[in-house]
């Protein structure tokens, strides 16, 4: 599974630790759900998975 904390830091997303702890299981589930679709991509192209997080209003 991706290191979500490191990815957030790399994108300049400053999340409190407790928010990140709540998000990690959801992001892991999304990553696992999309994994079979990544396998459908042609082998010569690099798969890109991007998630956009927004705070609930």
Tab-separated table of N, CA and C in Angstrom:
chain	number	residue	atom	x	y	z
A	1	UNK	N	0.837	-1.178	0.000
A	1	UNK	CA	0.000	0.000	0.000
A	1	UNK	C	0.889	1.252	0.000
A	2	UNK	N	0.398	2.302	-0.613
A	2	UNK	CA	1.177	3.546	-0.643
A	2	UNK	C	1.356	4.145	0.753
A	3	UNK	N	2.398	4.911	0.900
A	3	UNK	CA	2.626	5.654	2.137
A	3	UNK	C	1.871	6.977	1.995
A	4	UNK	N	0.649	7.023	2.484
A	4	UNK	CA	-0.238	8.174	2.283
A	4	UNK	C	0.309	9.425	2.963
A	5	UNK	N	0.955	9.257	4.104
A	5	UNK	CA	1.518	10.420	4.796
A	5	UNK	C	2.609	11.062	3.945
A	6	UNK	N	3.478	10.255	3.392
A	6	UNK	CA	4.556	10.750	2.546
A	6	UNK	C	3.991	11.400	1.275
A	7	UNK	N	2.985	10.778	0.679
A	7	UNK	CA	2.360	11.350	-0.514
A	7	UNK	C	1.701	12.698	-0.208
A	8	UNK	N	1.040	12.800	0.929
A	8	UNK	CA	0.411	14.071	1.315
A	8	UNK	C	1.482	15.152	1.506
A	9	UNK	N	2.562	14.809	2.167
A	9	UNK	CA	3.644	15.768	2.389
A	9	UNK	C	4.243	16.211	1.056
A	10	UNK	N	4.414	15.279	0.130
A	10	UNK	CA	5.004	15.605	-1.169
A	10	UNK	C	4.124	16.559	-1.958
A	11	UNK	N	2.816	16.471	-1.755
A	11	UNK	CA	1.884	17.362	-2.459
A	11	UNK	C	1.600	18.646	-1.675
A	12	UNK	N	2.240	18.791	-0.516
A	12	UNK	CA	2.051	19.997	0.278
A	12	UNK	C	0.741	20.015	1.046
A	13	UNK	N	0.189	18.835	1.307
A	13	UNK	CA	-1.069	18.731	2.056
A	13	UNK	C	-0.713	18.521	3.518
A	14	UNK	N	-1.049	19.486	4.328
A	14	UNK	CA	-0.732	19.421	5.755
A	14	UNK	C	-1.970	18.933	6.502
A	15	UNK	N	-1.970	17.654	6.846
A	15	UNK	CA	-3.102	17.061	7.552
A	15	UNK	C	-2.723	16.770	8.991
A	16	UNK	N	-3.622	17.058	9.915
A	16	UNK	CA	-3.369	16.631	11.293
A	16	UNK	C	-3.276	15.106	11.347
A	17	UNK	N	-2.496	14.594	12.260
A	17	UNK	CA	-2.261	13.154	12.362
A	17	UNK	C	-3.559	12.374	12.538
A	18	UNK	N	-4.505	12.907	13.324
A	18	UNK	CA	-5.750	12.169	13.542
A	18	UNK	C	-6.600	12.113	12.270
A	19	UNK	N	-6.570	13.157	11.451
A	19	UNK	CA	-7.284	13.127	10.168
A	19	UNK	C	-6.671	12.090	9.239
A	20	UNK	N	-5.359	12.058	9.198
A	20	UNK	CA	-4.668	11.095	8.348
A	20	UNK	C	-4.966	9.667	8.799
A	21	UNK	N	-4.999	9.449	10.089
A	21	UNK	CA	-5.312	8.112	10.618
A	21	UNK	C	-6.698	7.661	10.171
A	22	UNK	N	-7.653	8.584	10.118
A	22	UNK	CA	-9.013	8.244	9.661
A	22	UNK	C	-9.052	7.983	8.161
A	23	UNK	N	-8.213	8.695	7.402
A	23	UNK	CA	-8.238	8.579	5.949
A	23	UNK	C	-7.501	7.354	5.410
A	24	UNK	N	-6.492	6.891	6.101
A	24	UNK	CA	-5.657	5.797	5.599
A	24	UNK	C	-6.485	4.556	5.236
A	25	UNK	N	-7.399	4.078	6.076
A	25	UNK	CA	-8.169	2.892	5.686
A	25	UNK	C	-9.027	3.125	4.441
A	26	UNK	N	-9.577	4.315	4.297
A	26	UNK	CA	-10.394	4.635	3.131
A	26	UNK	C	-9.526	4.669	1.874
A	27	UNK	N	-8.379	5.315	1.956
A	27	UNK	CA	-7.477	5.389	0.819
A	27	UNK	C	-6.940	4.006	0.446
A	28	UNK	N	-6.651	3.183	1.447
A	28	UNK	CA	-6.200	1.820	1.164
A	28	UNK	C	-7.297	1.033	0.448
A	29	UNK	N	-8.553	1.212	0.867
A	29	UNK	CA	-9.674	0.527	0.207
A	29	UNK	C	-9.827	0.985	-1.234
A	30	UNK	N	-9.712	2.286	-1.465
A	30	UNK	CA	-9.796	2.798	-2.837
A	30	UNK	C	-8.654	2.257	-3.693
A	31	UNK	N	-7.471	2.251	-3.141
A	31	UNK	CA	-6.324	1.753	-3.882
A	31	UNK	C	-6.522	0.278	-4.251
A	32	UNK	N	-7.026	-0.518	-3.312
A	32	UNK	CA	-7.266	-1.938	-3.581
A	32	UNK	C	-8.381	-2.127	-4.608
A	33	UNK	N	-9.409	-1.285	-4.555
A	33	UNK	CA	-10.522	-1.401	-5.493
A	33	UNK	C	-10.088	-1.084	-6.917
A	34	UNK	N	-9.181	-0.141	-7.075
A	34	UNK	CA	-8.736	0.254	-8.403
A	34	UNK	C	-7.562	-0.584	-8.919
A	35	UNK	N	-6.969	-1.396	-8.082
A	35	UNK	CA	-5.816	-2.207	-8.493
A	35	UNK	C	-6.114	-3.074	-9.718
A	36	UNK	N	-7.256	-3.773	-9.790
A	36	UNK	CA	-7.520	-4.581	-10.990
A	36	UNK	C	-7.597	-3.743	-12.267
A	37	UNK	N	-8.075	-2.524	-12.157
A	37	UNK	CA	-8.162	-1.663	-13.334
A	37	UNK	C	-6.780	-1.246	-13.820
A	38	UNK	N	-5.845	-1.068	-12.897
A	38	UNK	CA	-4.485	-0.718	-13.298
A	38	UNK	C	-3.865	-1.830	-14.132
A	39	UNK	N	-4.256	-3.061	-13.856
A	39	UNK	CA	-3.722	-4.199	-14.611
A	39	UNK	C	-4.208	-4.189	-16.056
A	40	UNK	N	-5.285	-3.492	-16.348
A	40	UNK	CA	-5.821	-3.431	-17.704
A	40	UNK	C	-5.061	-2.449	-18.598
A	41	UNK	N	-4.250	-1.601	-17.997
A	41	UNK	CA	-3.490	-0.610	-18.764
A	41	UNK	C	-2.431	-1.334	-19.602
A	42	UNK	N	-2.178	-0.832	-20.790
A	42	UNK	CA	-1.116	-1.449	-21.596
A	42	UNK	C	0.212	-1.443	-20.841
A	43	UNK	N	1.003	-2.479	-21.032
A	43	UNK	CA	2.249	-2.617	-20.278
A	43	UNK	C	3.275	-1.544	-20.609
A	44	UNK	N	3.150	-0.913	-21.760
A	44	UNK	CA	4.125	0.114	-22.115
A	44	UNK	C	3.785	1.484	-21.517
A	45	UNK	N	2.627	1.615	-20.887
A	45	UNK	CA	2.282	2.900	-20.271
A	45	UNK	C	2.326	2.770	-18.752
A	46	UNK	N	2.616	3.891	-18.115
A	46	UNK	CA	2.696	3.896	-16.664
A	46	UNK	C	1.322	4.218	-16.094
A	47	UNK	N	0.812	3.385	-15.180
A	47	UNK	CA	-0.481	3.685	-14.580
A	47	UNK	C	-0.378	4.879	-13.630
A	48	UNK	N	-1.397	5.665	-13.600
A	48	UNK	CA	-1.439	6.822	-12.714
A	48	UNK	C	-2.729	6.764	-11.928
A	49	UNK	N	-2.616	6.774	-10.636
A	49	UNK	CA	-3.781	6.821	-9.773
A	49	UNK	C	-3.692	8.110	-8.983
A	50	UNK	N	-4.743	8.868	-9.024
A	50	UNK	CA	-4.761	10.150	-8.321
A	50	UNK	C	-6.065	10.273	-7.562
A	51	UNK	N	-5.982	10.633	-6.306
A	51	UNK	CA	-7.160	10.855	-5.483
A	51	UNK	C	-7.158	12.307	-5.042
A	52	UNK	N	-8.315	12.909	-5.016
A	52	UNK	CA	-8.412	14.297	-4.578
A	52	UNK	C	-9.219	14.319	-3.276
A	53	UNK	N	-8.608	14.852	-2.253
A	53	UNK	CA	-9.260	14.927	-0.946
A	53	UNK	C	-9.774	16.334	-0.707
A	54	UNK	N	-11.003	16.418	-0.283
A	54	UNK	CA	-11.590	17.706	0.062
A	54	UNK	C	-12.257	17.582	1.422
A	55	UNK	N	-12.190	18.633	2.175
A	55	UNK	CA	-12.860	18.637	3.466
A	55	UNK	C	-14.358	18.798	3.254
A	56	UNK	N	-15.128	18.079	4.072
A	56	UNK	CA	-16.588	18.196	4.000
A	56	UNK	C	-16.993	19.589	4.489
A	57	UNK	N	-17.962	20.128	3.828
A	57	UNK	CA	-18.426	21.476	4.209
A	57	UNK	C	-19.587	21.409	5.154
